[in-house]
GROMACS .gro file of C-alpha atoms in nm:
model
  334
    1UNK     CA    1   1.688  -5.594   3.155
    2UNK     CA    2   1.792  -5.271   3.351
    3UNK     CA    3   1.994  -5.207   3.136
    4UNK     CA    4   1.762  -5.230   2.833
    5UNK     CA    5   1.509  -5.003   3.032
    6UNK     CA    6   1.732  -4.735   3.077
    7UNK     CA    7   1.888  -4.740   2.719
    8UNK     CA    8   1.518  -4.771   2.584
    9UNK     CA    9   1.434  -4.436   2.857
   10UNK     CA   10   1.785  -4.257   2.682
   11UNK     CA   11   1.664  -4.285   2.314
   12UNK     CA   12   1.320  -4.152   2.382
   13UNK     CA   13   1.478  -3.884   2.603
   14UNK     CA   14   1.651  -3.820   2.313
   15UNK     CA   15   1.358  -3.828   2.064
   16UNK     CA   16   1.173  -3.565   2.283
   17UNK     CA   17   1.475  -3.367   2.294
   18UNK     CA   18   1.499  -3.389   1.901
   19UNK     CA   19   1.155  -3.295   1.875
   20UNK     CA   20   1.183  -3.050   2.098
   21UNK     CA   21   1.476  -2.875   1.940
   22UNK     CA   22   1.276  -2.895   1.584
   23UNK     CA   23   1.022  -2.725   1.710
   24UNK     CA   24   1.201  -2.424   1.841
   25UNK     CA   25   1.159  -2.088   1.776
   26UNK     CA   26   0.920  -1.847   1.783
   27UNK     CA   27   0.521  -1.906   1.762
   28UNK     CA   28   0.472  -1.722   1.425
   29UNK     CA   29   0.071  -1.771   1.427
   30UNK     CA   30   0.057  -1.672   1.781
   31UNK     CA   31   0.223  -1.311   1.653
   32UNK     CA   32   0.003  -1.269   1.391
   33UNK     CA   33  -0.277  -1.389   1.666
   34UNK     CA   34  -0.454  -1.654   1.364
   35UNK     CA   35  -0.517  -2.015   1.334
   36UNK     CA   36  -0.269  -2.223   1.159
   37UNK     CA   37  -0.550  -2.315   0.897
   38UNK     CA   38  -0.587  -1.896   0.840
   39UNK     CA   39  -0.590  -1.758   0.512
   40UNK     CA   40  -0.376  -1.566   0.316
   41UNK     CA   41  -0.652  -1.331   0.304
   42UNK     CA   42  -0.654  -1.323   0.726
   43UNK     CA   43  -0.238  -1.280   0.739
   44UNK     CA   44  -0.225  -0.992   0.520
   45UNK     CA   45  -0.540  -0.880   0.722
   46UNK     CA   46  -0.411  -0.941   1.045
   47UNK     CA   47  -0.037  -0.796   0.978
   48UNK     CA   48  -0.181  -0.490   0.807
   49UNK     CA   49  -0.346  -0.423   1.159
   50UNK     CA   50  -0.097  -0.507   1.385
   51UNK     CA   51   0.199  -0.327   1.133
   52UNK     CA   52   0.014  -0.008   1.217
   53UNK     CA   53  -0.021  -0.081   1.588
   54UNK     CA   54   0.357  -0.206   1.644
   55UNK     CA   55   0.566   0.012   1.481
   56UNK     CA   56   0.840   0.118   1.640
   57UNK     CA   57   0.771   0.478   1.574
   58UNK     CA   58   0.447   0.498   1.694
   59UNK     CA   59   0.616   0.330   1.981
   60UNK     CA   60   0.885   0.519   2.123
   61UNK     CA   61   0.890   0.461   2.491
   62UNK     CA   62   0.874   0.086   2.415
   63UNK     CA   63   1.238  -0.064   2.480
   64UNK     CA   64   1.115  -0.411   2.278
   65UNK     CA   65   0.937  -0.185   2.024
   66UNK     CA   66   1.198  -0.285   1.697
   67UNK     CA   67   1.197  -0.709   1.862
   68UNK     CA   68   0.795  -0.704   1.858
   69UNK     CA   69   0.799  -0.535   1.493
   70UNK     CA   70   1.093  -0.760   1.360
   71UNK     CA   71   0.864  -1.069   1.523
   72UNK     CA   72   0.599  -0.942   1.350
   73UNK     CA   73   0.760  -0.921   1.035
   74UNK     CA   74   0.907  -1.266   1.020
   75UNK     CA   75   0.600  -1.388   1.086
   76UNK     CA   76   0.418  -1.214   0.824
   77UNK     CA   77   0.766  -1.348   0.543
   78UNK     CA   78   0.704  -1.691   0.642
   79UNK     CA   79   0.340  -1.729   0.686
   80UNK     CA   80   0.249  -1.516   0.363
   81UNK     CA   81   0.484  -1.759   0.183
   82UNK     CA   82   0.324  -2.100   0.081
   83UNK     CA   83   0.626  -2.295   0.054
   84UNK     CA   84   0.813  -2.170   0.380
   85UNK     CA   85   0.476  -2.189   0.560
   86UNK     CA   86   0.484  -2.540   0.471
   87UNK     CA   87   0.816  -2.608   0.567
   88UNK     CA   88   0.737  -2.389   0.846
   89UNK     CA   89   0.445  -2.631   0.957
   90UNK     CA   90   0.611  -2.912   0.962
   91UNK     CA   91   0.959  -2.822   1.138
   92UNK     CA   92   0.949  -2.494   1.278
   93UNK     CA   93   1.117  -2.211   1.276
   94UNK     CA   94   1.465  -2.375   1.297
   95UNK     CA   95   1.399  -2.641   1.014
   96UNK     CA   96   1.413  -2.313   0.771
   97UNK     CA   97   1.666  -2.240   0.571
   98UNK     CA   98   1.951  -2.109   0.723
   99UNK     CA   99   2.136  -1.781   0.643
  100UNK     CA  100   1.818  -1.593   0.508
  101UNK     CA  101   1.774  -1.312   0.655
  102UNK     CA  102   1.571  -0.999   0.528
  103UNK     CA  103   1.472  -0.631   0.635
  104UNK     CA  104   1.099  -0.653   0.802
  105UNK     CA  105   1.144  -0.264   0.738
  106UNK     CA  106   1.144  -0.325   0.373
  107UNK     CA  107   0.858  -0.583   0.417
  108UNK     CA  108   0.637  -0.296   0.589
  109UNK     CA  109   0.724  -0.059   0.292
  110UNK     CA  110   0.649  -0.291   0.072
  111UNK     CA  111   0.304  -0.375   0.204
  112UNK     CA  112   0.147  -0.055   0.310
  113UNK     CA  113   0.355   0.154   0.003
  114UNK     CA  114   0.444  -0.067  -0.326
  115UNK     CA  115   0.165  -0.328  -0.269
  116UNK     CA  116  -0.056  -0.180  -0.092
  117UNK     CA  117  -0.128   0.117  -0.326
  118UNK     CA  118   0.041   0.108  -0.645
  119UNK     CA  119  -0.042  -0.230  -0.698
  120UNK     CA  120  -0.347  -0.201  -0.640
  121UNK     CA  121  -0.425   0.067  -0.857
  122UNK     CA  122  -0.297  -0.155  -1.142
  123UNK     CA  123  -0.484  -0.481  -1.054
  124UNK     CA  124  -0.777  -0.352  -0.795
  125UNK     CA  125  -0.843  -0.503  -0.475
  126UNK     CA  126  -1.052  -0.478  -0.161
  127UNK     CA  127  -0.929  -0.304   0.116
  128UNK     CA  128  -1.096  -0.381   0.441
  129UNK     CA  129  -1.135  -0.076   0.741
  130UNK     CA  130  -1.183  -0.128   1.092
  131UNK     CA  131  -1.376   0.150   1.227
  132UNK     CA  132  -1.574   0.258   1.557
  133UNK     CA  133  -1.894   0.373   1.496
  134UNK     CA  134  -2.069   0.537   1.748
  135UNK     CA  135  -2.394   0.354   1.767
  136UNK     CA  136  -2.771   0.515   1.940
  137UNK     CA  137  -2.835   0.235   2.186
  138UNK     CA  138  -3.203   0.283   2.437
  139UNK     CA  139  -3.154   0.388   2.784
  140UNK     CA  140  -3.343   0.403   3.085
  141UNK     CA  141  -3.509   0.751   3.116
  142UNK     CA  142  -3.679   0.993   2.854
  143UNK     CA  143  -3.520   1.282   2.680
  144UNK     CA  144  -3.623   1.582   2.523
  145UNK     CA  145  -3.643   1.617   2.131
  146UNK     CA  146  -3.769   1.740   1.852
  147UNK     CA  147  -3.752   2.085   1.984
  148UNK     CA  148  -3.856   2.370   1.815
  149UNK     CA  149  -3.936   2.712   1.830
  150UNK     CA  150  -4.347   2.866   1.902
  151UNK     CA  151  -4.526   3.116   1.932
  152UNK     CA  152  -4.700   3.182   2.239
  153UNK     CA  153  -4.995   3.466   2.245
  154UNK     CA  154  -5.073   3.584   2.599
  155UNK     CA  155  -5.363   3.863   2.672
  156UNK     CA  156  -5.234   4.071   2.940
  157UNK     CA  157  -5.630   4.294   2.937
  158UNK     CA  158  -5.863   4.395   2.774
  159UNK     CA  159  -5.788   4.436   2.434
  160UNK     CA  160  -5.382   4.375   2.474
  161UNK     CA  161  -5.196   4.081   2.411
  162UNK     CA  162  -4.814   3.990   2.397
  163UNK     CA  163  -4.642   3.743   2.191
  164UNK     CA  164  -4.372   3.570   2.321
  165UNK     CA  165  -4.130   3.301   2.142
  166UNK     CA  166  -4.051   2.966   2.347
  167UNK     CA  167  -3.850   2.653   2.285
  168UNK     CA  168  -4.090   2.294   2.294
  169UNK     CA  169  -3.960   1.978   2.268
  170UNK     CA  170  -4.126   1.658   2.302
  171UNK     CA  171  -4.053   1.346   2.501
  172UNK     CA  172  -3.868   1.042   2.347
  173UNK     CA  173  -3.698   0.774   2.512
  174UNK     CA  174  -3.373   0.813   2.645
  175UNK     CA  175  -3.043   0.718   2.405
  176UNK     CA  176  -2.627   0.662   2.474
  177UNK     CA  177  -2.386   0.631   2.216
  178UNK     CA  178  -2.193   0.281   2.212
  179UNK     CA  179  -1.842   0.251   2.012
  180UNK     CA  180  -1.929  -0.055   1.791
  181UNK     CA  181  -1.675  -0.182   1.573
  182UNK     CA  182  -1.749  -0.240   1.229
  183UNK     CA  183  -1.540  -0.351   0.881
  184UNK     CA  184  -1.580  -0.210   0.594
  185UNK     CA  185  -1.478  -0.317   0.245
  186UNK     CA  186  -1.343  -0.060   0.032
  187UNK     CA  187  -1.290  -0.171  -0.372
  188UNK     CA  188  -1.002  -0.030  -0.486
  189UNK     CA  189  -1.106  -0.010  -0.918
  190UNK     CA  190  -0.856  -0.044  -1.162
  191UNK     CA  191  -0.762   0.260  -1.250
  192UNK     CA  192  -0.857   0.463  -1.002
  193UNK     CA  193  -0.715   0.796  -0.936
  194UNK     CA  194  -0.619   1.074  -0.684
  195UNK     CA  195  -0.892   1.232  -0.481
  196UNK     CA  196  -1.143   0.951  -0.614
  197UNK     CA  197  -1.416   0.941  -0.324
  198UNK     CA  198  -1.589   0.638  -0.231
  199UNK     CA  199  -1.928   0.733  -0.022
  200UNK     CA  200  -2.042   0.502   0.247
  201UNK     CA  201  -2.440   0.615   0.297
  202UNK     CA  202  -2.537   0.636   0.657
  203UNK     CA  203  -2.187   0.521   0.781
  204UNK     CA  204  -2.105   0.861   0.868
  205UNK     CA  205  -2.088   1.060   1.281
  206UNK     CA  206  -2.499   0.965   1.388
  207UNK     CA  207  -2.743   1.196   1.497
  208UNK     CA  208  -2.959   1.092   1.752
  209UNK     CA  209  -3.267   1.285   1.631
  210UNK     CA  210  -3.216   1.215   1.218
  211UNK     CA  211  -3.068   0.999   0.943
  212UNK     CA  212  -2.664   0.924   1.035
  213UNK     CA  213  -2.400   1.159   0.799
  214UNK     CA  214  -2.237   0.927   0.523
  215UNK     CA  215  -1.869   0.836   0.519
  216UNK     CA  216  -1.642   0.901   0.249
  217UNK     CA  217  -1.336   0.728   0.176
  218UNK     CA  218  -1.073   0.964  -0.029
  219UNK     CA  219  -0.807   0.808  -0.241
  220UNK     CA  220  -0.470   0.905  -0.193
  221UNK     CA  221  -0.201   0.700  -0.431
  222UNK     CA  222   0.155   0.679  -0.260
  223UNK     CA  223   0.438   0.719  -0.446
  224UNK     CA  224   0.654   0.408  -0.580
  225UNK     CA  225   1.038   0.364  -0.561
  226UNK     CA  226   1.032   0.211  -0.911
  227UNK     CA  227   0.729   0.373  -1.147
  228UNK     CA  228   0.595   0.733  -1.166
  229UNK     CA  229   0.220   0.768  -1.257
  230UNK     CA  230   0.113   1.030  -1.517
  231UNK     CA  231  -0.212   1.001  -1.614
  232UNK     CA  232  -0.254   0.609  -1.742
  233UNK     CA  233   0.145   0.625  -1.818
  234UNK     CA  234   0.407   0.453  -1.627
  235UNK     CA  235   0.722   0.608  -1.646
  236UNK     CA  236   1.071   0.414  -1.481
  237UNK     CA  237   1.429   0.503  -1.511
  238UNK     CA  238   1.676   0.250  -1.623
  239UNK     CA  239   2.102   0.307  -1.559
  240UNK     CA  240   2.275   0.102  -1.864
  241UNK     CA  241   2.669   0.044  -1.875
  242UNK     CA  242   2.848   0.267  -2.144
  243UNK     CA  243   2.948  -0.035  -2.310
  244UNK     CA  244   2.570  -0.168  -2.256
  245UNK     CA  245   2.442   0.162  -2.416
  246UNK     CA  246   2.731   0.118  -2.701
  247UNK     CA  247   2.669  -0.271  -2.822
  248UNK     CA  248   2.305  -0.287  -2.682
  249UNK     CA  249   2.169  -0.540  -2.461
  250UNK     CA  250   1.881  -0.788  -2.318
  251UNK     CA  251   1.696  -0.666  -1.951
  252UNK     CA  252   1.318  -0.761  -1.751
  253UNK     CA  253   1.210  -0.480  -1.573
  254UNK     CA  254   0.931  -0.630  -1.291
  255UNK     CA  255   0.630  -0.457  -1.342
  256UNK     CA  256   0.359  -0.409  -1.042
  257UNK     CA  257   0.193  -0.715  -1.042
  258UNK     CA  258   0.538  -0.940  -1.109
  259UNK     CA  259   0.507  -0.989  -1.453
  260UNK     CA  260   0.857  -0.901  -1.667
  261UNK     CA  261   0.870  -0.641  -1.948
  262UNK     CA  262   1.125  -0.741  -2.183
  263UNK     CA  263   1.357  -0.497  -2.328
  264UNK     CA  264   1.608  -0.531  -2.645
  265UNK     CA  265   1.808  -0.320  -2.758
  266UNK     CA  266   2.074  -0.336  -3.073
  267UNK     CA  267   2.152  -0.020  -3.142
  268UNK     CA  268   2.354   0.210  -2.978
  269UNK     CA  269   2.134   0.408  -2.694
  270UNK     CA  270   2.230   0.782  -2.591
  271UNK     CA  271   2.205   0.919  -2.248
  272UNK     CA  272   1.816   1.067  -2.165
  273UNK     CA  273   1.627   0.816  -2.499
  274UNK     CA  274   1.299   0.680  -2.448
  275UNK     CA  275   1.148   0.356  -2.500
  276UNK     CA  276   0.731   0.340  -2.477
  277UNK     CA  277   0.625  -0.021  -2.409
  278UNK     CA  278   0.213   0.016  -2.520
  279UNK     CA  279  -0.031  -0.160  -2.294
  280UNK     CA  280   0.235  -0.211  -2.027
  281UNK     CA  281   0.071   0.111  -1.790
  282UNK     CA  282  -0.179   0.136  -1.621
  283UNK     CA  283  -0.552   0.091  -1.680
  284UNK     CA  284  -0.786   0.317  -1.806
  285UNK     CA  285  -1.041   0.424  -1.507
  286UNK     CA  286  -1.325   0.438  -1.759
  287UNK     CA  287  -1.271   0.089  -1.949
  288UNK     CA  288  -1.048  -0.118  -1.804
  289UNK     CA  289  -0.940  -0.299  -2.142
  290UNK     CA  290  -0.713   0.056  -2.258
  291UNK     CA  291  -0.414   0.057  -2.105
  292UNK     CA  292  -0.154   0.328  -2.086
  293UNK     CA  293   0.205   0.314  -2.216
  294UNK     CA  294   0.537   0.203  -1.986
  295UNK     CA  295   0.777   0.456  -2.102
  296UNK     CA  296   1.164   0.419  -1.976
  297UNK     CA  297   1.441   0.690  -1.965
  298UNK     CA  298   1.773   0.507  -2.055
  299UNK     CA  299   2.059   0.687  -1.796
  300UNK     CA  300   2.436   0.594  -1.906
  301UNK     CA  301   2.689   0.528  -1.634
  302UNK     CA  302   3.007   0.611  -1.722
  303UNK     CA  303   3.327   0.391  -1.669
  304UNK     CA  304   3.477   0.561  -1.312
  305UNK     CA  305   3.846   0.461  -1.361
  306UNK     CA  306   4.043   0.705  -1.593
  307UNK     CA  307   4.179   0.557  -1.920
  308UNK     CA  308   4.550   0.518  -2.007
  309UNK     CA  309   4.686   0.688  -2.297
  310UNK     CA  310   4.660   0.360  -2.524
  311UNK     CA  311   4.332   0.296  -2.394
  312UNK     CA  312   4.227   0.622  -2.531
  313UNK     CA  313   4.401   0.540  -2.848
  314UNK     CA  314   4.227   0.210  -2.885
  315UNK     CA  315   3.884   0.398  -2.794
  316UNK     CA  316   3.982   0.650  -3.109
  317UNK     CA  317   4.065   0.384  -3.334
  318UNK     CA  318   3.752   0.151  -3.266
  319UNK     CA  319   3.478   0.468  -3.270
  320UNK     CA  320   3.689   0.622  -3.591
  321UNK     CA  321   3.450   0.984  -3.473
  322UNK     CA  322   3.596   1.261  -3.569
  323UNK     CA  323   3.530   1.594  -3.333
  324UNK     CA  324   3.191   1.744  -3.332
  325UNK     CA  325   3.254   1.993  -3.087
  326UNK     CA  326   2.973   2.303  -3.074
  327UNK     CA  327   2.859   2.549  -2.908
  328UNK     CA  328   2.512   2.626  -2.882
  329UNK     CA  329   2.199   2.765  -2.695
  330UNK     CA  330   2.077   2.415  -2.559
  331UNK     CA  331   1.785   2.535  -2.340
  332UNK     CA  332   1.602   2.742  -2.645
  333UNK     CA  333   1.687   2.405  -2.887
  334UNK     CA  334   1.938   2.599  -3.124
   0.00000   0.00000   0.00000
């Protein structure tokens, strides 16, 4: 029966320890400092934040700067993800896939640059700001306000008087400023362009005696690694194979929001064409439902190993081109 006992105490020693060992790793909603039932909408919220606040290079005399910010961003891969999040809540961090392992540099780029801005511009979004207002709270005491300037007559005698110009100022109760802080929701519209303002009336610096300034939010697009805005256009650059640019070929390019442009070509394609994709930019500010053009620069890479003499021969044979060699003026188009 001892016996039994103890062998019955080693297998749930050895369930605990099982458990246990599932359930190892790190504590990614305690990084992001949410609930396990958060959002999407609270993770992006609540990396955005602590992104800014982590990074190592606001950081510098931080040894564990680049550990927090790598925490931070495997939290923010897994959690943001609803299939790893779900494998996630059920066996931890070690019951994920092993061998994946990604660049929480990239994922910050990627947030506060490609999606964050770009991508917004194409589909909209709300943006929400922290800020700390300073806020008129009452305080014990009175204060002097309203002050202004008057005109005092004195008579000094008979028949002379003197004027004199004072400063009076009435009595109000006393004030302090208190940092509150407040969110605000900015709407990023489709379509919206550089130095757009958005004005925030009365959430501007407060004056104690008078209405509070306004706030105004300026909007400053980032660049992307992939597109180039002009105007409603989207312009990309795409490198083809010589052969590629010889015998054509089939290629997505992923546009902002994920969607895939598809691209055929079956002719041959020279070094520097153009292809405009219509509708596939971005939208018009004005009315949303006109849409720019995607227009792509085809680059040719050439082949980097020199051909053999009969490899040249072959390559003269199959083009059959005679020379076109010329000279010419190629800057004033002659």
């Amino acid at each position: 029966m001892a016996v039994r006992g103890m062998n019955l105490c080693s297998i749930c020693g050895l369930i605990l320890y099982f458990v246990a060992a599932v359930f190892a790793g790190r504590d990614f909603y305690k990084i992001l400092g949410v609930s396990r039932s958060a959002s999407v909408k609270d993770i992006k919220k609540a990396y955005r934040k602590l992104a800014l606040q982590l990074h190592p290079d606001r950081n510098q005399d931080d040894p564990d700067a680049q550990d927090k910010f790598a925490d931070l961003g495997a939290a923010y891969e897994v959690l943001s993800d609803e299939e790893k999040r779900k494998q996630y809540d059920q066996y931890g961090e070690e019951g994920l896939k092993e061998g994946h392992h990604s660049s929480h540099g990239d994922i910050f780029s990627s947030f506060f640059g490609d999606f964050g801005f770009m991508f917004e511009v194409y589909s909209g979004n709300f943006v929400e700001v922290v800020r700390n207002k300073p806020i008129a709270k009452e305080a014990p005491g009175k204060r002097k306000c309203n002050c202004r300037q008057e005109m005092r007559t004195t008579q000094l005698g008979p028949g002379r008087f003197q004027m004199t110009q004072e400063v009076v100022c009435d009595e109000c109760p006393n004030v302090k400023l208190v940092n509150e802080e407040k969110t605000l929701e900015v709407e990023i519209e489709q379509g919206v362009r550089d130095e757009m303002e958005y004005p925030f009336i009365g959430e501007g610096e407060p004056h104690i005696d008078g209405e509070p300034g306004d706030l105004r939010f300026r909007i400053k697009v980032m660049k992307h690694p992939v597109f180039e805005r002009r105007g409603d256009d989207l312009y990309t650059n795409v490198t083809i194979s010589l052969v590629e640019a010889l015998v054509g070929f089939e290629m997505d390019i992923k546009h902002l929001d994920g969607h895939k442009v598809h691209i055929v070509r079956d002719r041959i394609t020279k070094p520097g064409a153009k292809l405009w994709k219509k509708g596939e930019g971005l939208p018009n500010f004005d009315n949303n439902n006109i849409r720019g053009s995607l227009i792509v620069t085809f680059d040719v890479e050439f082949p980097k190993d020199q051909l053999d003499e009969k490899e040249k021969q072959d390559v003269r044979q199959l083009l059959k081109q005679a020379s076109t060699q010329k000279v010419y003026n190629g800057l004033q188009g002659y």
